Short mmCIF file of C-alpha atoms and ligand atoms in Angstrom, two decimals:
data_model
loop_
_atom_site.label_atom_id
_atom_site.label_comp_id
_atom_site.label_asym_id
_atom_site.label_seq_id
_atom_site.Cartn_x
_atom_site.Cartn_y
_atom_site.Cartn_z
CA MET A 800 -142.28 44.22 186.49
CA ALA A 801 -144.70 42.30 188.38
CA LYS A 802 -147.42 42.37 185.78
CA LEU A 803 -147.97 40.79 182.21
CA THR A 804 -147.48 43.58 179.52
CA ILE A 805 -148.06 43.40 175.98
CA HIS A 806 -144.61 41.78 175.19
CA ASP A 807 -145.78 38.89 176.63
CA LEU A 808 -149.28 38.80 174.81
CA ASP A 809 -149.76 36.40 170.87
CA VAL A 810 -152.24 39.10 169.74
CA ARG A 811 -152.65 38.04 165.91
CA GLY A 812 -156.56 37.68 165.12
CA LYS A 813 -157.47 38.36 168.54
CA ARG A 814 -159.72 41.29 169.64
CA VAL A 815 -158.15 43.47 172.25
CA LEU A 816 -159.77 45.94 174.44
CA VAL A 817 -157.38 48.47 174.96
CA ARG A 818 -158.17 50.95 177.82
CA VAL A 819 -156.44 54.39 176.99
CA ASP A 820 -156.70 57.81 179.25
CA TYR A 821 -157.63 60.07 176.19
CA ASN A 822 -159.12 62.67 178.70
CA VAL A 823 -157.36 65.77 176.43
CA PRO A 824 -157.76 69.01 176.83
CA MET A 825 -160.25 70.74 174.19
CA GLU A 826 -161.50 73.87 173.54
CA GLU A 827 -164.68 75.31 171.11
CA LYS A 828 -163.57 76.67 167.98
CA ASP A 829 -165.80 77.75 164.83
CA GLY A 830 -168.91 75.73 167.18
CA ARG A 831 -166.71 72.38 166.96
CA MET A 832 -164.90 70.94 169.95
CA ALA A 833 -160.81 70.88 168.77
CA ILE A 834 -158.17 69.16 170.72
CA ASN A 835 -155.97 71.27 172.48
CA ASP A 836 -152.89 69.11 173.38
CA ALA A 837 -152.80 65.62 172.40
CA THR A 838 -149.61 64.53 173.95
CA ARG A 839 -151.98 61.82 175.98
CA ILE A 840 -152.70 60.47 172.39
CA GLN A 841 -149.50 60.33 171.27
CA ALA A 842 -148.39 58.83 174.27
CA THR A 843 -150.04 55.47 173.40
CA LEU A 844 -148.69 55.40 169.56
CA PRO A 845 -146.21 52.97 170.83
CA THR A 846 -148.50 50.21 172.05
CA LEU A 847 -150.88 50.76 169.07
CA ASP A 848 -148.10 50.26 167.02
CA LEU A 849 -147.12 46.78 168.41
CA LEU A 850 -150.48 45.55 168.63
CA ILE A 851 -151.36 46.71 164.82
CA ARG A 852 -147.83 44.42 163.82
CA GLY A 853 -149.07 41.78 166.27
CA GLY A 854 -152.22 41.53 164.17
CA ALA A 855 -154.64 42.45 166.78
CA ARG A 856 -158.11 43.50 166.27
CA ILE A 857 -158.19 46.82 168.89
CA ILE A 858 -160.89 48.24 170.33
CA LEU A 859 -160.29 51.31 172.11
CA ALA A 860 -162.15 52.68 175.14
CA ALA A 861 -161.65 55.94 177.02
CA HIS A 862 -163.47 58.60 178.99
CA LEU A 863 -163.49 62.46 178.34
CA GLY A 864 -164.36 65.08 180.82
CA ARG A 865 -166.81 64.27 183.60
CA PRO A 866 -170.05 64.19 181.81
CA LYS A 867 -171.92 62.61 184.89
CA GLY A 868 -173.16 59.16 183.51
CA LYS A 869 -175.27 60.53 180.22
CA PRO A 870 -174.21 61.56 176.77
CA GLU A 871 -172.79 65.12 176.60
CA PRO A 872 -172.09 66.40 173.13
CA SER A 873 -169.18 68.53 173.81
CA MET A 874 -167.19 65.42 175.51
CA SER A 875 -167.61 62.95 172.82
CA LEU A 876 -164.47 61.32 171.45
CA ARG A 877 -165.17 61.61 167.88
CA PRO A 878 -162.74 64.45 167.34
CA VAL A 879 -160.07 62.08 169.03
CA ALA A 880 -160.93 59.13 166.51
CA ALA A 881 -159.93 61.64 163.74
CA ARG A 882 -156.62 63.00 165.39
CA LEU A 883 -155.80 59.44 166.10
CA ALA A 884 -155.92 58.41 162.29
CA ASP A 885 -153.84 61.29 161.32
CA LEU A 886 -151.20 60.18 163.90
CA LEU A 887 -151.21 56.91 163.10
CA ALA A 888 -151.81 57.31 159.10
CA ARG A 889 -154.64 54.66 158.76
CA PRO A 890 -158.18 54.84 159.61
CA VAL A 891 -159.58 54.48 162.83
CA ALA A 892 -163.69 53.40 162.73
CA PHE A 893 -165.90 55.36 165.51
CA VAL A 894 -169.03 54.25 167.13
CA ASP A 895 -171.00 56.49 169.45
CA ASP A 896 -171.58 54.24 171.92
CA CYS A 897 -169.40 51.54 173.67
CA ILE A 898 -171.52 49.20 174.48
CA GLY A 899 -174.22 47.42 172.35
CA GLU A 900 -175.13 45.90 169.31
CA LYS A 901 -173.59 48.57 167.10
CA ALA A 902 -170.14 48.51 169.08
CA GLU A 903 -170.50 44.41 169.31
CA ASN A 904 -171.35 44.35 165.59
CA THR A 905 -168.41 46.62 164.72
CA ALA A 906 -165.96 45.50 166.91
CA ALA A 907 -166.91 41.56 165.42
CA ALA A 908 -166.00 42.57 162.06
CA LEU A 909 -162.68 44.29 162.49
CA LYS A 910 -159.76 42.39 160.87
CA ASP A 911 -156.33 41.94 161.88
CA GLY A 912 -154.56 45.61 162.77
CA ASP A 913 -157.78 47.50 162.56
CA LEU A 914 -158.53 50.17 165.02
CA LEU A 915 -161.95 51.16 166.44
CA LEU A 916 -162.87 53.66 169.07
CA LEU A 917 -165.89 53.50 171.30
CA GLU A 918 -167.25 56.43 172.55
CA ASN A 919 -167.33 58.08 176.08
CA VAL A 920 -167.40 55.25 178.47
CA ARG A 921 -168.52 58.09 181.06
CA TYR A 922 -171.47 58.56 179.12
CA TYR A 923 -172.96 55.58 181.55
CA LYS A 924 -173.39 56.21 185.02
CA GLU A 925 -172.36 52.16 185.43
CA GLU A 926 -168.78 53.00 184.30
CA GLU A 927 -167.75 54.94 187.38
CA ALA A 928 -169.79 52.52 189.76
CA ASN A 929 -167.94 50.07 188.35
CA ASP A 930 -171.05 48.14 187.92
CA PRO A 931 -170.49 44.35 186.96
CA ALA A 932 -173.07 44.08 184.24
CA PHE A 933 -171.81 47.33 182.58
CA ALA A 934 -168.57 45.65 182.80
CA GLY A 935 -169.61 42.27 181.49
CA LYS A 936 -170.86 44.44 178.02
CA LEU A 937 -167.46 45.84 177.56
CA ALA A 938 -165.70 42.53 178.18
CA ALA A 939 -168.09 40.55 175.76
CA LEU A 940 -166.45 42.72 172.90
CA ALA A 941 -163.07 41.48 173.68
CA GLU A 942 -160.81 38.30 174.35
CA VAL A 943 -157.62 40.24 175.51
CA TYR A 944 -157.50 43.35 177.55
CA VAL A 945 -154.53 45.71 177.89
CA ASN A 946 -154.59 49.02 180.11
CA ASP A 947 -152.67 51.65 178.96
CA ALA A 948 -154.43 54.53 180.72
CA PHE A 949 -151.95 55.17 183.25
CA GLY A 950 -153.77 58.73 184.09
CA THR A 951 -156.90 56.87 184.81
CA ALA A 952 -155.21 54.01 186.67
CA HIS A 953 -156.17 55.30 190.31
CA ARG A 954 -159.60 54.92 189.43
CA ALA A 955 -161.56 52.06 190.20
CA HIS A 956 -164.16 51.89 187.01
CA ALA A 957 -165.73 49.20 184.94
CA SER A 958 -163.26 50.20 181.70
CA THR A 959 -160.42 50.27 184.22
CA GLU A 960 -160.78 47.58 186.71
CA GLY A 961 -164.07 45.95 186.65
CA VAL A 962 -163.84 44.61 183.08
CA ALA A 963 -160.42 43.38 183.72
CA ARG A 964 -162.05 41.00 186.11
CA ILE A 965 -164.62 40.09 184.10
CA ILE A 966 -161.79 38.90 181.15
CA ALA A 967 -159.15 37.58 183.75
CA ALA A 968 -162.22 35.24 185.32
CA ARG A 969 -162.73 33.70 181.77
CA GLY A 970 -159.00 32.77 181.29
CA GLY A 971 -158.10 36.06 179.49
CA LEU A 972 -155.23 37.47 179.85
CA CYS A 973 -154.48 41.48 180.92
CA ALA A 974 -151.82 43.45 180.11
CA ALA A 975 -150.05 46.61 180.67
CA GLY A 976 -149.54 48.37 177.72
CA LEU A 977 -146.02 49.90 176.74
CA LEU A 978 -146.80 53.41 178.29
CA MET A 979 -148.24 52.47 181.59
CA GLN A 980 -144.84 49.77 181.90
CA LYS A 981 -143.06 53.31 181.27
CA GLU A 982 -144.91 55.47 184.01
CA LEU A 983 -144.47 52.54 186.39
CA LYS A 984 -141.07 52.17 185.47
CA PHE A 985 -139.87 55.85 186.25
CA LEU A 986 -142.32 56.70 188.98
CA GLY A 987 -142.15 53.38 190.54
CA GLU A 988 -138.40 51.34 189.85
CA GLU A 989 -136.49 54.64 189.17
CA LEU A 990 -137.19 56.34 192.20
CA ASP A 991 -136.93 53.22 194.55
CA ARG A 992 -133.07 52.97 193.79
CA PRO A 993 -132.06 56.81 192.41
CA GLY A 994 -128.73 58.08 191.60
CA ARG A 995 -127.63 60.46 194.35
CA PRO A 996 -128.21 63.18 194.78
CA PHE A 997 -131.64 62.97 194.29
CA VAL A 998 -133.28 66.28 194.34
CA VAL A 999 -137.31 66.16 194.97
CA ILE A 1000 -138.87 69.54 193.93
CA LEU A 1001 -142.43 70.09 195.06
CA GLY A 1002 -144.92 72.85 194.67
CA GLY A 1003 -148.88 73.37 194.11
CA ALA A 1004 -151.32 75.04 196.26
CA LYS A 1005 -151.51 72.96 199.20
CA VAL A 1006 -149.23 71.06 201.72
CA SER A 1007 -152.29 68.58 202.20
CA ASP A 1008 -152.62 67.94 198.85
CA LYS A 1009 -148.91 66.48 198.92
CA ILE A 1010 -147.78 65.50 202.63
CA LYS A 1011 -148.01 61.67 201.46
CA VAL A 1012 -145.72 62.51 199.27
CA ILE A 1013 -143.34 64.33 200.97
CA ASP A 1014 -143.22 61.91 203.75
CA ARG A 1015 -142.80 59.20 201.77
CA LEU A 1016 -139.96 60.83 199.74
CA LEU A 1017 -138.71 62.26 202.76
CA ASP A 1018 -137.25 58.39 203.78
CA ARG A 1019 -135.01 58.61 200.11
CA ALA A 1020 -134.49 62.07 198.79
CA ASP A 1021 -131.29 63.64 199.73
CA ALA A 1022 -133.23 67.47 199.10
CA LEU A 1023 -136.24 68.97 198.84
CA LEU A 1024 -137.04 72.14 197.01
CA VAL A 1025 -140.54 73.61 197.88
CA GLY A 1026 -142.51 76.03 196.00
CA GLY A 1027 -145.87 77.42 195.15
CA ALA A 1028 -148.56 78.60 197.26
CA MET A 1029 -147.84 75.41 199.77
CA THR A 1030 -144.65 77.24 200.47
CA TYR A 1031 -146.50 79.68 202.88
CA THR A 1032 -148.45 77.16 205.08
CA PHE A 1033 -144.63 75.74 205.96
CA ALA A 1034 -143.69 79.76 206.59
CA LEU A 1035 -146.69 79.49 209.21
CA ALA A 1036 -145.75 76.49 210.69
CA GLN A 1037 -142.37 78.62 211.42
CA GLY A 1038 -144.00 81.37 212.95
CA LYS A 1039 -143.48 83.76 209.89
CA LYS A 1040 -145.62 86.35 208.13
CA VAL A 1041 -147.52 85.42 205.21
CA GLY A 1042 -149.70 88.10 204.45
CA LYS A 1043 -152.51 87.35 202.17
CA SER A 1044 -150.92 84.46 200.81
CA LEU A 1045 -153.36 81.38 200.59
CA VAL A 1046 -152.66 78.97 203.32
CA GLU A 1047 -153.96 75.81 205.05
CA PRO A 1048 -153.99 76.94 208.86
CA ASP A 1049 -155.49 72.90 209.25
CA ALA A 1050 -151.93 71.45 207.81
CA ILE A 1051 -149.65 73.68 210.09
CA GLY A 1052 -149.03 70.37 212.26
CA VAL A 1053 -148.20 67.79 209.61
CA ALA A 1054 -146.37 70.88 207.86
CA LYS A 1055 -144.20 71.00 211.11
CA ALA A 1056 -143.74 67.14 211.27
CA ALA A 1057 -142.53 67.06 207.90
CA LEU A 1058 -139.72 69.75 208.63
CA GLU A 1059 -138.88 67.72 211.86
CA LYS A 1060 -138.39 64.70 209.85
CA ALA A 1061 -136.35 66.27 207.24
CA GLN A 1062 -134.32 67.39 210.06
CA ALA A 1063 -134.01 63.87 211.77
CA ARG A 1064 -132.86 62.22 208.41
CA GLY A 1065 -130.51 64.75 207.24
CA VAL A 1066 -132.53 65.74 204.45
CA ARG A 1067 -131.85 69.00 203.24
CA PHE A 1068 -135.72 70.87 203.10
CA LEU A 1069 -135.14 73.95 200.98
CA LEU A 1070 -137.86 76.73 201.10
CA PRO A 1071 -137.64 80.12 199.58
CA VAL A 1072 -135.98 83.07 201.07
CA ASP A 1073 -137.78 85.74 198.75
CA ASN A 1074 -140.67 86.10 197.19
CA VAL A 1075 -142.52 87.69 193.99
CA VAL A 1076 -145.55 89.29 195.80
CA ALA A 1077 -148.59 91.46 194.95
CA GLN A 1078 -151.61 93.13 196.24
CA PRO A 1079 -155.22 91.03 195.70
CA GLN A 1080 -158.31 92.77 194.30
CA LYS A 1081 -161.53 91.52 193.15
CA THR A 1082 -162.77 92.30 190.13
CA GLU A 1083 -166.37 91.88 188.44
CA LYS A 1084 -165.63 88.80 186.73
CA LEU A 1085 -166.71 85.36 188.44
CA ASP A 1086 -164.60 82.35 188.16
CA LYS A 1087 -165.96 78.57 187.55
CA LYS A 1088 -167.19 78.46 190.81
CA GLY A 1089 -168.86 81.57 191.15
CA LYS A 1090 -165.72 83.26 193.13
CA PRO A 1091 -164.69 86.74 191.93
CA VAL A 1092 -161.50 86.75 189.99
CA MET A 1093 -159.05 88.26 191.75
CA ALA A 1094 -156.34 91.12 189.74
CA TRP A 1095 -152.80 90.98 191.25
CA VAL A 1096 -151.86 94.64 191.39
CA GLY A 1097 -148.36 96.11 191.60
CA PRO A 1098 -146.00 92.88 191.06
CA HIS A 1099 -142.27 92.93 192.96
CA SER A 1100 -140.18 90.46 194.49
CA ILE A 1101 -139.19 91.09 198.16
CA ASP A 1102 -136.27 89.77 200.10
CA GLY A 1103 -136.81 87.67 203.12
CA THR A 1104 -139.39 85.16 204.08
CA ASP A 1105 -142.12 87.66 206.04
CA ILE A 1106 -145.01 88.20 203.30
CA PRO A 1107 -146.32 92.30 203.80
CA GLU A 1108 -149.63 92.08 205.22
CA HIS A 1109 -151.73 93.80 202.30
CA GLU A 1110 -149.78 91.36 199.69
CA ALA A 1111 -149.66 87.46 199.07
CA GLY A 1112 -146.76 85.17 197.72
CA LEU A 1113 -147.33 84.40 194.19
CA ASP A 1114 -143.82 83.22 193.05
CA ILE A 1115 -140.33 82.28 194.34
CA GLY A 1116 -137.87 85.04 194.10
CA PRO A 1117 -134.66 85.71 192.10
CA GLN A 1118 -132.21 84.65 195.15
CA THR A 1119 -134.73 81.72 195.44
CA ILE A 1120 -134.15 81.00 191.86
CA LEU A 1121 -130.40 80.77 191.91
CA ARG A 1122 -130.44 78.76 195.16
CA TYR A 1123 -132.97 76.08 193.33
CA THR A 1124 -131.13 75.79 190.29
CA GLU A 1125 -127.57 75.42 192.41
CA ALA A 1126 -129.08 72.60 194.04
CA ILE A 1127 -130.76 71.07 191.02
CA ARG A 1128 -127.47 71.46 189.01
CA GLY A 1129 -125.72 68.50 191.23
CA ALA A 1130 -128.49 66.33 190.88
CA LYS A 1131 -128.46 62.61 189.70
CA THR A 1132 -131.93 61.86 189.99
CA ILE A 1133 -134.66 64.89 190.02
CA LEU A 1134 -138.43 64.27 190.76
CA TRP A 1135 -140.41 67.36 190.10
CA ASN A 1136 -144.41 67.76 190.74
CA GLY A 1137 -145.90 71.07 191.25
CA PRO A 1138 -145.23 74.64 189.72
CA MET A 1139 -143.34 77.24 191.88
CA GLY A 1140 -145.78 79.87 191.78
CA MET A 1141 -149.18 81.08 189.65
CA PHE A 1142 -147.40 80.60 186.40
CA GLU A 1143 -150.81 80.63 184.31
CA ASP A 1144 -149.89 84.57 184.84
CA PRO A 1145 -146.69 85.55 183.08
CA ARG A 1146 -146.06 87.54 185.90
CA PHE A 1147 -145.85 85.10 188.29
CA ALA A 1148 -144.25 82.43 185.75
CA GLU A 1149 -140.46 82.49 185.95
CA GLY A 1150 -139.95 80.51 189.22
CA THR A 1151 -141.51 77.71 187.33
CA PHE A 1152 -139.79 78.33 184.00
CA ALA A 1153 -136.58 78.58 185.92
CA VAL A 1154 -136.96 75.37 187.56
CA ALA A 1155 -137.96 73.82 184.10
CA ARG A 1156 -134.58 75.28 182.77
CA ALA A 1157 -132.47 73.93 185.68
CA VAL A 1158 -133.92 70.33 185.42
CA ALA A 1159 -133.59 70.41 181.42
CA GLU A 1160 -129.81 71.75 181.83
CA ALA A 1161 -128.90 69.08 184.84
CA THR A 1162 -130.47 66.36 182.36
CA GLN A 1163 -128.71 67.17 179.07
CA LYS A 1164 -125.72 68.29 180.64
CA GLY A 1165 -125.29 66.91 183.73
CA GLY A 1166 -126.52 63.46 182.50
CA ALA A 1167 -129.25 63.63 185.52
CA THR A 1168 -132.35 61.25 184.90
CA SER A 1169 -135.29 63.87 185.17
CA ILE A 1170 -138.85 62.55 186.26
CA ILE A 1171 -141.64 64.90 185.71
CA GLY A 1172 -144.77 63.81 188.10
CA GLY A 1173 -147.66 64.79 185.93
CA GLY A 1174 -150.38 67.25 186.08
CA ASP A 1175 -149.68 71.25 186.07
CA SER A 1176 -145.41 70.93 186.17
CA VAL A 1177 -145.85 68.93 182.75
CA LYS A 1178 -148.08 71.94 181.39
CA ALA A 1179 -145.50 74.37 182.35
CA LEU A 1180 -142.84 72.40 181.03
CA ASN A 1181 -144.78 72.14 177.79
CA LYS A 1182 -145.20 76.00 177.96
CA SER A 1183 -141.42 76.38 178.67
CA GLY A 1184 -140.85 74.45 175.35
CA LEU A 1185 -138.59 71.95 177.18
CA ALA A 1186 -140.50 68.88 177.45
CA ASP A 1187 -137.87 67.03 175.09
CA GLN A 1188 -135.31 67.66 177.15
CA VAL A 1189 -136.27 65.63 180.31
CA THR A 1190 -136.49 61.65 180.59
CA PHE A 1191 -139.36 61.72 181.16
CA ALA A 1192 -142.62 63.85 181.60
CA SER A 1193 -145.89 61.57 183.09
CA THR A 1194 -149.06 61.66 181.69
CA GLY A 1195 -150.99 61.11 184.90
CA GLY A 1196 -152.31 63.93 187.22
CA GLY A 1197 -153.85 62.37 190.13
CA ALA A 1198 -152.66 59.11 189.04
CA SER A 1199 -148.72 60.03 189.47
CA LEU A 1200 -149.66 61.56 192.84
CA GLU A 1201 -151.40 58.25 194.19
CA PHE A 1202 -148.80 56.37 192.83
CA LEU A 1203 -145.91 58.26 194.12
CA GLU A 1204 -147.85 58.16 197.66
CA GLY A 1205 -147.25 54.56 197.53
CA GLN A 1206 -150.68 53.62 196.62
CA GLU A 1207 -151.57 50.30 194.66
CA LEU A 1208 -153.60 51.71 191.49
CA PRO A 1209 -156.52 49.81 190.95
CA GLY A 1210 -155.81 49.64 187.05
CA VAL A 1211 -152.84 47.97 188.04
CA ALA A 1212 -153.75 45.67 190.35
CA ALA A 1213 -156.40 43.94 188.06
CA LEU A 1214 -154.06 43.12 185.55
CA THR A 1215 -152.72 39.45 185.29
CA ASN A 1216 -149.56 38.60 187.11
CA LYS A 1217 -146.52 36.88 185.51
C1 LIG B 2000 -157.33 62.90 184.51
O1 LIG B 2000 -156.92 63.73 183.40
O2 LIG B 2000 -156.77 63.54 185.92
C2 LIG B 2000 -157.59 61.51 183.91
O3 LIG B 2000 -157.85 60.90 183.08
C3 LIG B 2000 -158.99 60.93 184.81
O4 LIG B 2000 -159.86 61.55 185.18
P1 LIG B 2000 -160.74 62.35 186.11
O5 LIG B 2000 -160.21 63.15 187.39
O6 LIG B 2000 -161.91 62.87 185.72
O7 LIG B 2000 -161.24 60.73 187.07
MG1 LIG B 2001 -158.23 63.95 187.75
#
């Protein structure tokens, strides 16, 4: 790796500011906020263990949700401090601010191996603005900076970027944590030199979200398997009927270009040969955006690629599952990003879970290296109970996508070169 990692640091007796991604899903239970899924907290334990054993005085900075620059009690990190203390089986101090006197005094009083978690950095609008004065106040807390927040590394914020620049300018070292290192290894190096065949499975709603990733992966993959609503934009590009499926007419051009590139490069480009469809029906309920929640009536699978006029495609069908499973079985490297259908609804989850099973089996029995690109696919993988049977599941959503697109992540760029 081109950047310093925590293996390169001598942290004994030093105050180390560690940016972590503790943006975990929370839910109100009995009038209190409770953590729904602690994967992102667990994922930082190797870094914290190493720093504790090394005698660092650890100051953790993180964000939770999008509080828009002011304190929002439902987005406090206090419950995260309690969970982290449980997981580490040692105390984790908490202060209800991330800068200022209280944070400074508590940080200054830390002993070797002690931990402190600061309150949500996004309680200040200066965080997302990457305000230098605010970054300076964070920098005042520590001598060394470690970034283990891969999931937030695509943001050039004060706690992910600005603070590293300031500490580096003072001559302090800025290093990648072990989780960051692992993410960059699997989503980067492993895919630069994949074992072959290299099979990519892409899903999700929009072609436009994934087009840069598709384009880049078409340079390396042997096969690309497509599912999710983006299927129907490709179908539209091929002149097929899509009924009431979610499509992006504006993305037909890029979809066509991707199909042509695949052909020119000899990449197998698999699209569904059958689909699970249902009829949309508006309900009285409104979603978060104020749009009516849809009921999907009469789900059934249909052969062929044309969707009837009054129905929408919501999952890949059984023939497609067989074809995709077969392609995954022979793979030596697998990258999976995006669900195959609307898996939140069990009636449209089979395609996604079948892919999860196939990926797990190719890993366990076939010796494939399998990398799951974060976000919804990891959610689906966890739901299927197969998370421990793949090689690596990213903790990043947007960050993994941007990294797979080949973009430099600001949170990584700001770290000290080796
Ligand atoms: C995430 O969960 O996507 C990261 O923690 C970054 O959060 P953000 O999308 O609100 O910047
Ligand atoms: Mg995000």
